mmCIF file of N, CA and C in Angstrom:
data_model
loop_
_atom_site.group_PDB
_atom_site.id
_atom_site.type_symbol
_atom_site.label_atom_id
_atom_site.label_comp_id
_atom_site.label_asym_id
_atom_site.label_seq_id
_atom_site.Cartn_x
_atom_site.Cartn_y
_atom_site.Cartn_z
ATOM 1 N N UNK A 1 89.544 104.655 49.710
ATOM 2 C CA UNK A 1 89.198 103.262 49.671
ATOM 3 C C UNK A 1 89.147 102.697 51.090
ATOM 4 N N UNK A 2 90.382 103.058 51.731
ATOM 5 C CA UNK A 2 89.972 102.330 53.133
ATOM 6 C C UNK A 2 89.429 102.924 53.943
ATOM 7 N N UNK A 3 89.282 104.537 54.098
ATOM 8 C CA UNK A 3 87.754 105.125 55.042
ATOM 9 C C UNK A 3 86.833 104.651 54.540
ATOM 10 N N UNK A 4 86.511 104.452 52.997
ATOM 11 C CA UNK A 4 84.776 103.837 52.971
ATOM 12 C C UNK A 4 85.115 102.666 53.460
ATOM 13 N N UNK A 5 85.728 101.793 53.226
ATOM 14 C CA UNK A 5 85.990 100.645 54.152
ATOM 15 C C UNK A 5 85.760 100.304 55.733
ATOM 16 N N UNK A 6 86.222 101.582 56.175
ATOM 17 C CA UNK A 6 86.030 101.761 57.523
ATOM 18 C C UNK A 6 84.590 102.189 58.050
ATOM 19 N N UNK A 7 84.155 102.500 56.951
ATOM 20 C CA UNK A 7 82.819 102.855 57.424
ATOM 21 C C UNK A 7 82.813 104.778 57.690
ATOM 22 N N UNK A 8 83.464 105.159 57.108
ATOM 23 C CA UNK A 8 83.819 106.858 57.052
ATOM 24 C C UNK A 8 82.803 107.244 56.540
ATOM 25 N N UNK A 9 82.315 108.006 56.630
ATOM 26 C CA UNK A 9 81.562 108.968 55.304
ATOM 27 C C UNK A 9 82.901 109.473 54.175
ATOM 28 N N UNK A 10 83.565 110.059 54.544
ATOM 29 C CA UNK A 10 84.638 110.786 53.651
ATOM 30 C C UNK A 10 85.139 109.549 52.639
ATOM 31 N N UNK A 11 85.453 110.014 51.692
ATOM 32 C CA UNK A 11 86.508 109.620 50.193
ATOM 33 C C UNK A 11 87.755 109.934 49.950
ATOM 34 N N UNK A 12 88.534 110.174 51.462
ATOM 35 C CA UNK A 12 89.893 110.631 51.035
ATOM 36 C C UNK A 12 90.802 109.693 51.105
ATOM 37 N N UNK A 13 91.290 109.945 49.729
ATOM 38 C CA UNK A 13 92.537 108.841 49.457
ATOM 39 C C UNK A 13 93.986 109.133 50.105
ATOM 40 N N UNK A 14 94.200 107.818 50.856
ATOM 41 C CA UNK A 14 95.345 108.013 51.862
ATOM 42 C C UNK A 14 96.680 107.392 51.023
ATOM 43 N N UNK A 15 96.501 106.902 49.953
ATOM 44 C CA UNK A 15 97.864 106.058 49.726
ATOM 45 C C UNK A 15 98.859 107.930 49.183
ATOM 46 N N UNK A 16 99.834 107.073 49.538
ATOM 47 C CA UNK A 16 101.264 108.030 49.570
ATOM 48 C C UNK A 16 101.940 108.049 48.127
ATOM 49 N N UNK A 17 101.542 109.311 47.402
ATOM 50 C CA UNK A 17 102.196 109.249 46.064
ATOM 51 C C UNK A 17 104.025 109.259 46.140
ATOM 52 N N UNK A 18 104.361 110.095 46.895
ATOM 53 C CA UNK A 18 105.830 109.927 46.803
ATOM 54 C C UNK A 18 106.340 108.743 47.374
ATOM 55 N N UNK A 19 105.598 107.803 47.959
ATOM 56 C CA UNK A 19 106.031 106.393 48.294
ATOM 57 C C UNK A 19 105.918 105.447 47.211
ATOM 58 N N UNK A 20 104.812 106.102 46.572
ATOM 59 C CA UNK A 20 104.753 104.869 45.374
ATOM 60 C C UNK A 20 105.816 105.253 44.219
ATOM 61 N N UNK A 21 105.803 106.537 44.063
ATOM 62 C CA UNK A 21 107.039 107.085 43.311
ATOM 63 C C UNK A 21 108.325 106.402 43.405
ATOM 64 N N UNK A 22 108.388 106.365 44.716
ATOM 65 C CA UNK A 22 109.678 106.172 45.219
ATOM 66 C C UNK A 22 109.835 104.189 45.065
ATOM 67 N N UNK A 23 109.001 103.474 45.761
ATOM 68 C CA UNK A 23 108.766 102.131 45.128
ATOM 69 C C UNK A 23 108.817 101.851 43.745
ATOM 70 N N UNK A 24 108.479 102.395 42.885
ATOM 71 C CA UNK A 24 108.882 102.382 41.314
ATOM 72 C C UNK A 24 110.317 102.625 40.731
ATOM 73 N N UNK A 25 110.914 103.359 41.192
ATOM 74 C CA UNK A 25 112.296 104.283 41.453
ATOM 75 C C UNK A 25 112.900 103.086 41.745
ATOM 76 N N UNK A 26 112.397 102.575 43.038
ATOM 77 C CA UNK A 26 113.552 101.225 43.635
ATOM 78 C C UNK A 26 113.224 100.501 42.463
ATOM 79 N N UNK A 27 112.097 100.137 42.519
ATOM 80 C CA UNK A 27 112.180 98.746 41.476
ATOM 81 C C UNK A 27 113.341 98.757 40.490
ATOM 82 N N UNK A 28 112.942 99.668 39.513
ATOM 83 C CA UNK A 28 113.784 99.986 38.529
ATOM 84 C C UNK A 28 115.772 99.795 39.198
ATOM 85 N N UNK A 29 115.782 100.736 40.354
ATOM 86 C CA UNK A 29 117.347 100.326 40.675
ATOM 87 C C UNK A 29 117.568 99.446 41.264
ATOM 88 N N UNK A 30 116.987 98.585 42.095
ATOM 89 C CA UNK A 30 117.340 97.142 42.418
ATOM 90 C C UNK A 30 117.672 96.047 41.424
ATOM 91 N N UNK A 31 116.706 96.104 39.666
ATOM 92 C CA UNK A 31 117.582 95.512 39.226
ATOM 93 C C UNK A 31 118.889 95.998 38.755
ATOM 94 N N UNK A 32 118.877 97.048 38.618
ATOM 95 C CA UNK A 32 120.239 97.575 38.308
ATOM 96 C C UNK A 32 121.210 97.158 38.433
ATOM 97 N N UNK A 33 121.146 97.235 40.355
ATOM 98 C CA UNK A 33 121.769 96.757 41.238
ATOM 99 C C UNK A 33 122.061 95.662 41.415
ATOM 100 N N UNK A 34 121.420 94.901 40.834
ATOM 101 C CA UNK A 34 121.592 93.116 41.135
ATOM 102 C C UNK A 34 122.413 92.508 40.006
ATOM 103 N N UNK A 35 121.873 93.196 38.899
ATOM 104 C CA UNK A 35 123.098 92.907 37.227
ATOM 105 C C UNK A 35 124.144 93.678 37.834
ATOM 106 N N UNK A 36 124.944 94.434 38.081
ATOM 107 C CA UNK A 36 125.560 95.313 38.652
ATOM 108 C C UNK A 36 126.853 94.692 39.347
ATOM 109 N N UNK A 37 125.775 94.498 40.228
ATOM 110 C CA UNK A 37 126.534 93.647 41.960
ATOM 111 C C UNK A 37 127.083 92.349 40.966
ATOM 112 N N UNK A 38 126.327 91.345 40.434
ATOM 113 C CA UNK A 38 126.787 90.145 39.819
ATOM 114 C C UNK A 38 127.705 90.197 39.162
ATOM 115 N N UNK A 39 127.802 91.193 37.708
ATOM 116 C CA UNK A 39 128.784 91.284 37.223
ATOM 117 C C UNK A 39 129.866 91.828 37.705
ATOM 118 N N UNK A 40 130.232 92.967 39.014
ATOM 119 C CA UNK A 40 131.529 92.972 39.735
ATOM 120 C C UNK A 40 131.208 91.682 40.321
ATOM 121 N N UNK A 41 130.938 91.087 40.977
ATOM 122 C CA UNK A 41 131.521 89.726 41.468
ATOM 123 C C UNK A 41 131.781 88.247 40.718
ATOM 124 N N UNK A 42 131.676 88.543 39.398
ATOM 125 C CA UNK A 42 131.985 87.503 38.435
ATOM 126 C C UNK A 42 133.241 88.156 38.253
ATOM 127 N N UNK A 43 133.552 89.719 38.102
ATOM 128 C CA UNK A 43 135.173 89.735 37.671
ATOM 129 C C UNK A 43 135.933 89.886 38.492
ATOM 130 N N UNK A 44 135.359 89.987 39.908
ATOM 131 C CA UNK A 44 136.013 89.979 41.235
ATOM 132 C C UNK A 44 136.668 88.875 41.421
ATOM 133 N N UNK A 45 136.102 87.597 41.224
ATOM 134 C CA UNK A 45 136.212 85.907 40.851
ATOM 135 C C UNK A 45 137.762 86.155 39.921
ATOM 136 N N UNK A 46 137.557 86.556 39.049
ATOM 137 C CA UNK A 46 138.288 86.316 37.854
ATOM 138 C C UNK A 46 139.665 87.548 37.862
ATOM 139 N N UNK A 47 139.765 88.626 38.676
ATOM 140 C CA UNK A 47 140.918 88.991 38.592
ATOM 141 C C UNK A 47 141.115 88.664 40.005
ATOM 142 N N UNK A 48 141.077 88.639 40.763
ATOM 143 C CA UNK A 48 141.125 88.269 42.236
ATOM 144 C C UNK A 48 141.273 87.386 43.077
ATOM 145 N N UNK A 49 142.493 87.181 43.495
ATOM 146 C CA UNK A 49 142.210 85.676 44.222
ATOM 147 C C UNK A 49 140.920 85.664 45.366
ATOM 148 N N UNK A 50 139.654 84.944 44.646
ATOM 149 C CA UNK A 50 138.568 85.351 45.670
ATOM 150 C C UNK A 50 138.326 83.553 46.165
ATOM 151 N N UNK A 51 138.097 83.561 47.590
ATOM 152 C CA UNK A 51 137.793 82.237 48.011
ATOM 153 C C UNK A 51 136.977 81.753 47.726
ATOM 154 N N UNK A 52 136.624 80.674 47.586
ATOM 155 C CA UNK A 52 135.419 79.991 47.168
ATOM 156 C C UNK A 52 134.615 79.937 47.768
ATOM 157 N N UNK A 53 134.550 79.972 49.442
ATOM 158 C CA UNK A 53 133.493 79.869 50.430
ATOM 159 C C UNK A 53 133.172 81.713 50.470
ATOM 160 N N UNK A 54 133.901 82.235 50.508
ATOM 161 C CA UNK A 54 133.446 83.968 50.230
ATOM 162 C C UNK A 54 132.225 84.052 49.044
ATOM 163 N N UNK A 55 133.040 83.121 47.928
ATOM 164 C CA UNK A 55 132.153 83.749 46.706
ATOM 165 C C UNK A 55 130.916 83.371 46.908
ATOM 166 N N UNK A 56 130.712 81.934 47.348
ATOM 167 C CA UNK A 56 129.560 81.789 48.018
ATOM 168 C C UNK A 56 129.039 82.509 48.395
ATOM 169 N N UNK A 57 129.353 82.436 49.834
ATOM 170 C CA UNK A 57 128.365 83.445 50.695
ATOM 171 C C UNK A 57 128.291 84.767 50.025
ATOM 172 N N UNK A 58 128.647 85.651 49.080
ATOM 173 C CA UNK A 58 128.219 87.014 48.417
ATOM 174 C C UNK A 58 127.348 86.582 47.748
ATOM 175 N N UNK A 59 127.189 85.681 46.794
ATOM 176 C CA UNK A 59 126.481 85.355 45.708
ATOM 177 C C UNK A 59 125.278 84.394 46.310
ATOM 178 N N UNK A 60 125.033 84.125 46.938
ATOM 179 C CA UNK A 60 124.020 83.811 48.383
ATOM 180 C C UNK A 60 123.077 84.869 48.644
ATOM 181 N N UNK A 61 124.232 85.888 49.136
ATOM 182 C CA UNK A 61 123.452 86.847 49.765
ATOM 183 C C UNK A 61 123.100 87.493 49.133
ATOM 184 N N UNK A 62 123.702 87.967 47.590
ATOM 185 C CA UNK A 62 123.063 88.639 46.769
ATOM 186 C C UNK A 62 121.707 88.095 45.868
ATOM 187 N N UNK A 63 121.611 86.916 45.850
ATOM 188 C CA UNK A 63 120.722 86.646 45.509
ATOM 189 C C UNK A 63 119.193 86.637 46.337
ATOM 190 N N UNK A 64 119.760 86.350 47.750
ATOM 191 C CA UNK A 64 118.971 86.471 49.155
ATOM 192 C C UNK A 64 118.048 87.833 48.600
ATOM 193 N N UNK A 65 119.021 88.622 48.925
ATOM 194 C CA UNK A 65 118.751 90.522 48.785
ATOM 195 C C UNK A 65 117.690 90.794 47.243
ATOM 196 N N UNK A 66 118.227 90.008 46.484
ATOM 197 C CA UNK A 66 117.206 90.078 44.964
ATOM 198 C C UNK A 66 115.677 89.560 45.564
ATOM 199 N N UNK A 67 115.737 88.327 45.978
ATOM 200 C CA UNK A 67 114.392 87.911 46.460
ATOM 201 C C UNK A 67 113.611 88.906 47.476
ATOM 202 N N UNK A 68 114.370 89.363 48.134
ATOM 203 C CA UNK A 68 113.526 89.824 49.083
ATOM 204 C C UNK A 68 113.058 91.416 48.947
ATOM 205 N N UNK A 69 113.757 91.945 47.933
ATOM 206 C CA UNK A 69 113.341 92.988 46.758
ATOM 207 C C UNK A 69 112.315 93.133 46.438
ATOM 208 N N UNK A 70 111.896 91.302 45.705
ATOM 209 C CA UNK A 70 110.833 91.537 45.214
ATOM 210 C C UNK A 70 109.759 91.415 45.696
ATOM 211 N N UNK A 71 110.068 90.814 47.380
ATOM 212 C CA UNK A 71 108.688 90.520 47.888
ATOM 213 C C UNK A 71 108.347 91.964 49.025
ATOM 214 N N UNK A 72 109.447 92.736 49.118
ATOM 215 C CA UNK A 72 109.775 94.505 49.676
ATOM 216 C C UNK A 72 108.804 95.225 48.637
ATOM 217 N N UNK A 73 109.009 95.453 47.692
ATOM 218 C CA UNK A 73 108.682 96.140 46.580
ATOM 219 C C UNK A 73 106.642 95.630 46.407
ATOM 220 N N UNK A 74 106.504 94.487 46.424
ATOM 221 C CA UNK A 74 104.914 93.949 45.901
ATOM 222 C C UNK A 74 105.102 94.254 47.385
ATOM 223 N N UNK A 75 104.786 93.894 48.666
ATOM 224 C CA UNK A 75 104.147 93.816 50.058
ATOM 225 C C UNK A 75 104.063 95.833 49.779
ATOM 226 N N UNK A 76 104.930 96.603 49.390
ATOM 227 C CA UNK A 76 105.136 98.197 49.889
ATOM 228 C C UNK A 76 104.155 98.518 48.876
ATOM 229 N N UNK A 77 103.928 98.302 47.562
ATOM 230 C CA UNK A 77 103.238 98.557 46.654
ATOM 231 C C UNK A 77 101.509 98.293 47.135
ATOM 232 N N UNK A 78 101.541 96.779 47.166
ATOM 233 C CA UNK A 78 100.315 96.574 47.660
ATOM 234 C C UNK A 78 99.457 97.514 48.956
ATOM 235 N N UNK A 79 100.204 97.230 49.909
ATOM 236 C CA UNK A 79 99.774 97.927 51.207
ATOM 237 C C UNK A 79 99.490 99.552 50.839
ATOM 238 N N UNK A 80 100.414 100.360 50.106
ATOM 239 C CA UNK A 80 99.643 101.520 49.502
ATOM 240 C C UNK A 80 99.105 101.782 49.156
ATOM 241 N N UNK A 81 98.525 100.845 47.792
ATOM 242 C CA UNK A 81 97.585 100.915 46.940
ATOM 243 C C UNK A 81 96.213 100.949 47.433
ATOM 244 N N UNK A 82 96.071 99.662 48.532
ATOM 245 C CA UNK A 82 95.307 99.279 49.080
ATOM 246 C C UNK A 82 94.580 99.753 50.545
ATOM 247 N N UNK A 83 95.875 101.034 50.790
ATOM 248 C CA UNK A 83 96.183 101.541 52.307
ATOM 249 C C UNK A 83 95.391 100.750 53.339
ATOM 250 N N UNK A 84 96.358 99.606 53.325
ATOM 251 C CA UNK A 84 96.531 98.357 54.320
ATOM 252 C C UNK A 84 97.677 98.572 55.152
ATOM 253 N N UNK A 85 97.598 98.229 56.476
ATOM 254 C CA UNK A 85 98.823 98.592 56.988
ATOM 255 C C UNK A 85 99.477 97.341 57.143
ATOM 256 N N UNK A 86 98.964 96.086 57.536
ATOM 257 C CA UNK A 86 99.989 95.106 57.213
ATOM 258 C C UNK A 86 100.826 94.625 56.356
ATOM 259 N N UNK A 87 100.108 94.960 54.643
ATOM 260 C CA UNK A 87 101.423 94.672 53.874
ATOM 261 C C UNK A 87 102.378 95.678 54.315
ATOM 262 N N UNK A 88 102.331 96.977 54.443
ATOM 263 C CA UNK A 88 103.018 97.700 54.457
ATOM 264 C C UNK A 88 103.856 97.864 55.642
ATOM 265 N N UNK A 89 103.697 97.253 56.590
ATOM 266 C CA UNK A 89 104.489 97.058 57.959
ATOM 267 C C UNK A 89 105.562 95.508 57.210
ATOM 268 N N UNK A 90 104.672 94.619 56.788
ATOM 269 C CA UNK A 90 105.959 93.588 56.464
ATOM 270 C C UNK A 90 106.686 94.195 55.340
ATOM 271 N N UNK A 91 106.659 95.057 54.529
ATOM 272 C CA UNK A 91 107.429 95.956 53.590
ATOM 273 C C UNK A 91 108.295 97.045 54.135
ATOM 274 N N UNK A 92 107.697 96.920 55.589
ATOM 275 C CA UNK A 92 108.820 98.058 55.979
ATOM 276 C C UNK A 92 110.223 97.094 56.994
ATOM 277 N N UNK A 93 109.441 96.189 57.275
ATOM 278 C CA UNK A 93 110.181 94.917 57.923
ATOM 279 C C UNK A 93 111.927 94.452 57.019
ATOM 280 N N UNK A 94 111.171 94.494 55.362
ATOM 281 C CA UNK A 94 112.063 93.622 54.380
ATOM 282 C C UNK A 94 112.929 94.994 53.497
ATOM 283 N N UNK A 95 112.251 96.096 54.395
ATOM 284 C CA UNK A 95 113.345 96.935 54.322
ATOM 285 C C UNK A 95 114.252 97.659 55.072
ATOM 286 N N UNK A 96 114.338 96.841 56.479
ATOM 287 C CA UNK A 96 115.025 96.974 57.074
ATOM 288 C C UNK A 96 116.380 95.678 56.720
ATOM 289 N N UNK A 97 115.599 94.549 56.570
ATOM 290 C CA UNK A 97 116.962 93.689 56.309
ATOM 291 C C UNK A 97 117.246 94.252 54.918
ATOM 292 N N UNK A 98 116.457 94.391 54.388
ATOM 293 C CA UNK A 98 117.567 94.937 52.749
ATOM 294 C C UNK A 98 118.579 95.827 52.896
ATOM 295 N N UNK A 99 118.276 96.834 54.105
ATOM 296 C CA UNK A 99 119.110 97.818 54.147
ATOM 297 C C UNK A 99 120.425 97.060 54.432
ATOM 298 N N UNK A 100 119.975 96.060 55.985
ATOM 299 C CA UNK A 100 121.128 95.012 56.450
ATOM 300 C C UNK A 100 122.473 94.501 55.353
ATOM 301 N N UNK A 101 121.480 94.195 54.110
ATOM 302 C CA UNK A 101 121.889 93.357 53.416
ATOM 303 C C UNK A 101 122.982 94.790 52.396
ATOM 304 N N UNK A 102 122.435 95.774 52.337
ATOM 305 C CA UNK A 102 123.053 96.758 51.408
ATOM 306 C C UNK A 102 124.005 96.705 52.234
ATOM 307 N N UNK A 103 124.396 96.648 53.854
ATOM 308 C CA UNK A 103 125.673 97.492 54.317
ATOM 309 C C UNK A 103 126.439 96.405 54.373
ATOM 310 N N UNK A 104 126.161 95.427 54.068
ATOM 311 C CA UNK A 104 126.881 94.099 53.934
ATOM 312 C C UNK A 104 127.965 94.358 52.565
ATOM 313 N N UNK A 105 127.331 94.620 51.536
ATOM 314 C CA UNK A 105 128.020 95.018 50.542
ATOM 315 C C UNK A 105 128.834 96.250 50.244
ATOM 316 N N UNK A 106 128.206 96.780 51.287
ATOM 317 C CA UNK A 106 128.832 98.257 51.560
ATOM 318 C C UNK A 106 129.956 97.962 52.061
ATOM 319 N N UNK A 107 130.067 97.497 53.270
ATOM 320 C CA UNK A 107 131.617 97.614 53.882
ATOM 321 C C UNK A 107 132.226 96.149 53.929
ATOM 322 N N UNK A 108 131.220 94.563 54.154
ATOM 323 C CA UNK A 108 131.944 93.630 54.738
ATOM 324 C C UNK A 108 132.077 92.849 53.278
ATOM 325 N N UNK A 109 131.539 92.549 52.398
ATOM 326 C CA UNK A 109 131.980 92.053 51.068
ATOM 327 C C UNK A 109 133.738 92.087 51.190
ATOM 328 N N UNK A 110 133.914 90.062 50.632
ATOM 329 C CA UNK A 110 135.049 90.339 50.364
ATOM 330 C C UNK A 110 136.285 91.000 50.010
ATOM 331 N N UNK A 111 135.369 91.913 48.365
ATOM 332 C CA UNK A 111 136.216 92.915 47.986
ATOM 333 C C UNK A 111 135.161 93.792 47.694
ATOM 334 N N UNK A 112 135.469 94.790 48.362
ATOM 335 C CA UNK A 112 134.283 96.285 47.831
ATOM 336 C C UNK A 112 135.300 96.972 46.640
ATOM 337 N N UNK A 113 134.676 97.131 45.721
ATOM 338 C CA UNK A 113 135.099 98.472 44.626
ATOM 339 C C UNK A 113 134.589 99.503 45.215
ATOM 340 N N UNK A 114 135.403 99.932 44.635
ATOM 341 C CA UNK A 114 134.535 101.873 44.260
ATOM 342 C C UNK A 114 133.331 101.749 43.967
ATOM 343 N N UNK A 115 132.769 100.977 42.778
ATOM 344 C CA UNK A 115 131.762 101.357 41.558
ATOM 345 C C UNK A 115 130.756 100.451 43.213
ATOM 346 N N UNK A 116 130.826 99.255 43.954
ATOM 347 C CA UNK A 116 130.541 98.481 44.777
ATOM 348 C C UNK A 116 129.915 99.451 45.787
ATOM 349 N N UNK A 117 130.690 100.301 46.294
ATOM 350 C CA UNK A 117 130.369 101.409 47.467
ATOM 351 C C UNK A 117 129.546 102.729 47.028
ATOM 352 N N UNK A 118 129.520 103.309 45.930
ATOM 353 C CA UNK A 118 128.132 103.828 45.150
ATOM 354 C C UNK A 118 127.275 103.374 45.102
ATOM 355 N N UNK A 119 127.137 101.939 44.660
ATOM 356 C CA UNK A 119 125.916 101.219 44.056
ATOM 357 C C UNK A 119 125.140 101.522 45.858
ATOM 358 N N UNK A 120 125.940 100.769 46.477
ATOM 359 C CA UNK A 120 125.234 100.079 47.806
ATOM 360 C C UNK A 120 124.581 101.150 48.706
ATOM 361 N N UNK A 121 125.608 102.634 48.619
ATOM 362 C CA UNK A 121 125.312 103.710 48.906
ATOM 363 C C UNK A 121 124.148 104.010 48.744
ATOM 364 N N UNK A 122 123.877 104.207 47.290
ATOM 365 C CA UNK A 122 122.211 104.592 47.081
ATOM 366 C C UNK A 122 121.503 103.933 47.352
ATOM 367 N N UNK A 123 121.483 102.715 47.281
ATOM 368 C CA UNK A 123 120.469 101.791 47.531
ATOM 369 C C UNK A 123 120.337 101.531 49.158
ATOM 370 N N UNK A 124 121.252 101.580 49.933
ATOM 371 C CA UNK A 124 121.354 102.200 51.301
ATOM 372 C C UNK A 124 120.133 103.404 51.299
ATOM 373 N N UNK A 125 120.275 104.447 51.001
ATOM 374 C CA UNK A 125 120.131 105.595 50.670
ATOM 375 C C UNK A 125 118.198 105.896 50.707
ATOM 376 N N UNK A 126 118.151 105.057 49.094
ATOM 377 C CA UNK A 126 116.767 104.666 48.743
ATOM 378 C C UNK A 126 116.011 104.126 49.440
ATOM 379 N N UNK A 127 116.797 103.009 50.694
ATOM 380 C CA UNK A 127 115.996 101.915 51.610
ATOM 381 C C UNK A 127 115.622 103.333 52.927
ATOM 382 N N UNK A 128 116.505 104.270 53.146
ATOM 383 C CA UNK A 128 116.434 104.847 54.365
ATOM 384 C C UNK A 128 114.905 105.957 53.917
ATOM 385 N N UNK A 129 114.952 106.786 52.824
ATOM 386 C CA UNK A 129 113.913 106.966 52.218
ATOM 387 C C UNK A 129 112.570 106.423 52.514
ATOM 388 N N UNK A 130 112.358 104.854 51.779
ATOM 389 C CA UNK A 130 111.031 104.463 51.741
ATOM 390 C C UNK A 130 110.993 104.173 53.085
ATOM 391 N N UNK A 131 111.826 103.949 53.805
ATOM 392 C CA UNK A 131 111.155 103.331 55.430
ATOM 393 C C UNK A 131 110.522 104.771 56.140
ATOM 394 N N UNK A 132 110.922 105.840 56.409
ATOM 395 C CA UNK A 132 110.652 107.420 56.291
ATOM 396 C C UNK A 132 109.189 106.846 56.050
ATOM 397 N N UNK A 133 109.281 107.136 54.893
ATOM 398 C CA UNK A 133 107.687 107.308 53.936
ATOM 399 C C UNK A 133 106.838 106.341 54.456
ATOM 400 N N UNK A 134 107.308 104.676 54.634
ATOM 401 C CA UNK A 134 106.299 103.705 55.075
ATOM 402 C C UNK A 134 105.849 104.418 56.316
ATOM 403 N N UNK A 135 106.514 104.627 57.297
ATOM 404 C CA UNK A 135 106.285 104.635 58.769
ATOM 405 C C UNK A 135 105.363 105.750 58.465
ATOM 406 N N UNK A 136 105.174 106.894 57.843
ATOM 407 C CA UNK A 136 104.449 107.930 57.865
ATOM 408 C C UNK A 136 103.072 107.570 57.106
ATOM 409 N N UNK A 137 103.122 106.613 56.159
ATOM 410 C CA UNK A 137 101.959 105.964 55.263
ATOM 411 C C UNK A 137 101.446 105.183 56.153
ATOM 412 N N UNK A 138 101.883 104.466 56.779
ATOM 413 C CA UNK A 138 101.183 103.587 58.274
ATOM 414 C C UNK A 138 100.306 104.259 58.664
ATOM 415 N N UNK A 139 100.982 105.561 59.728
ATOM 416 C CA UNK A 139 100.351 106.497 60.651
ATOM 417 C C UNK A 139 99.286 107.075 60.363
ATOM 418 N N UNK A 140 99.304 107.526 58.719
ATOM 419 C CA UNK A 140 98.301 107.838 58.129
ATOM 420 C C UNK A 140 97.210 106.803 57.563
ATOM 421 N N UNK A 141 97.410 105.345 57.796
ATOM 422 C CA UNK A 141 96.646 104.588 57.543
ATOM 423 C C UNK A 141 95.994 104.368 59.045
ATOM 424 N N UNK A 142 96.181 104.338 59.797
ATOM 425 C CA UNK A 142 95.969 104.024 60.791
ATOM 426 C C UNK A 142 94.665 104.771 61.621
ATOM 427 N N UNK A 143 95.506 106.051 61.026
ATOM 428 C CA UNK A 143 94.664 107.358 62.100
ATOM 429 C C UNK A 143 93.121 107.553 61.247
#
């Protein structure tokens, strides 16, 4: 799509199947992750003496991190589909702060659980993944 675009003779399709794989994959565990994350921090609230300006700011940021999921996920999707490199550069952008935002929960969260430091892990994990794949789906959009 985007060599005839470019004016190529050739028909070779550049979008990145294991990126889109892998963008589907997140989708699916980000919400996971977000029912997940909420419900430990509703019982975090409730067995825990948790501050009120803490609970805030988690439940802030977790919601922050949900939004910007979804606009990570459509900008990474799109830009593949489309092998555009700008969505896919601001998708690789909103997965760098997501990652930000995972190690937030990873280590500086008021109270990390166990079940807290898995979740964030993978999704850590998953973010280090698609950025890999974007930067290489770029290069190949590019060239």
């Amino acid at each position: 799509m985007a060599a005839a675009r470019r004016g190529s003779a050739s028909s070779t399709a550049l979008s990145s199947v294991p990126l889109q794989v892998l963008l589907c994959l997140s989708g699916a565990y980000c919400a996971l992750y977000f029912l997940a994350t909420l419900l430990m921090v509703m019982y975090k609230s409730q067995a825990f003496s948790y501050p009120q300006s803490h609970l805030v700011l988690d439940l802030s940021l977790l919601f922050l991190l949900g939004i910007l999921e979804a606009a990570r996920l459509y900008f990474g999707t799109k830009g593949n589909l489309t092998e555009a490199e700008v969505p896919l550069a601001a998708s690789l952008v909103l997965t760098v702060v997501g990652a930000l935002l995972s190690v937030y929960f990873l280590l500086w969260q008021t109270f990390v659980l166990r079940a807290d430091s898995v979740l964030s892990a993978t999704l850590l994990t998953l973010h280090s993944l698609e950025a890999v794949l974007q930067v290489v789906a770029i290069a190949a959009f590019i060239s």
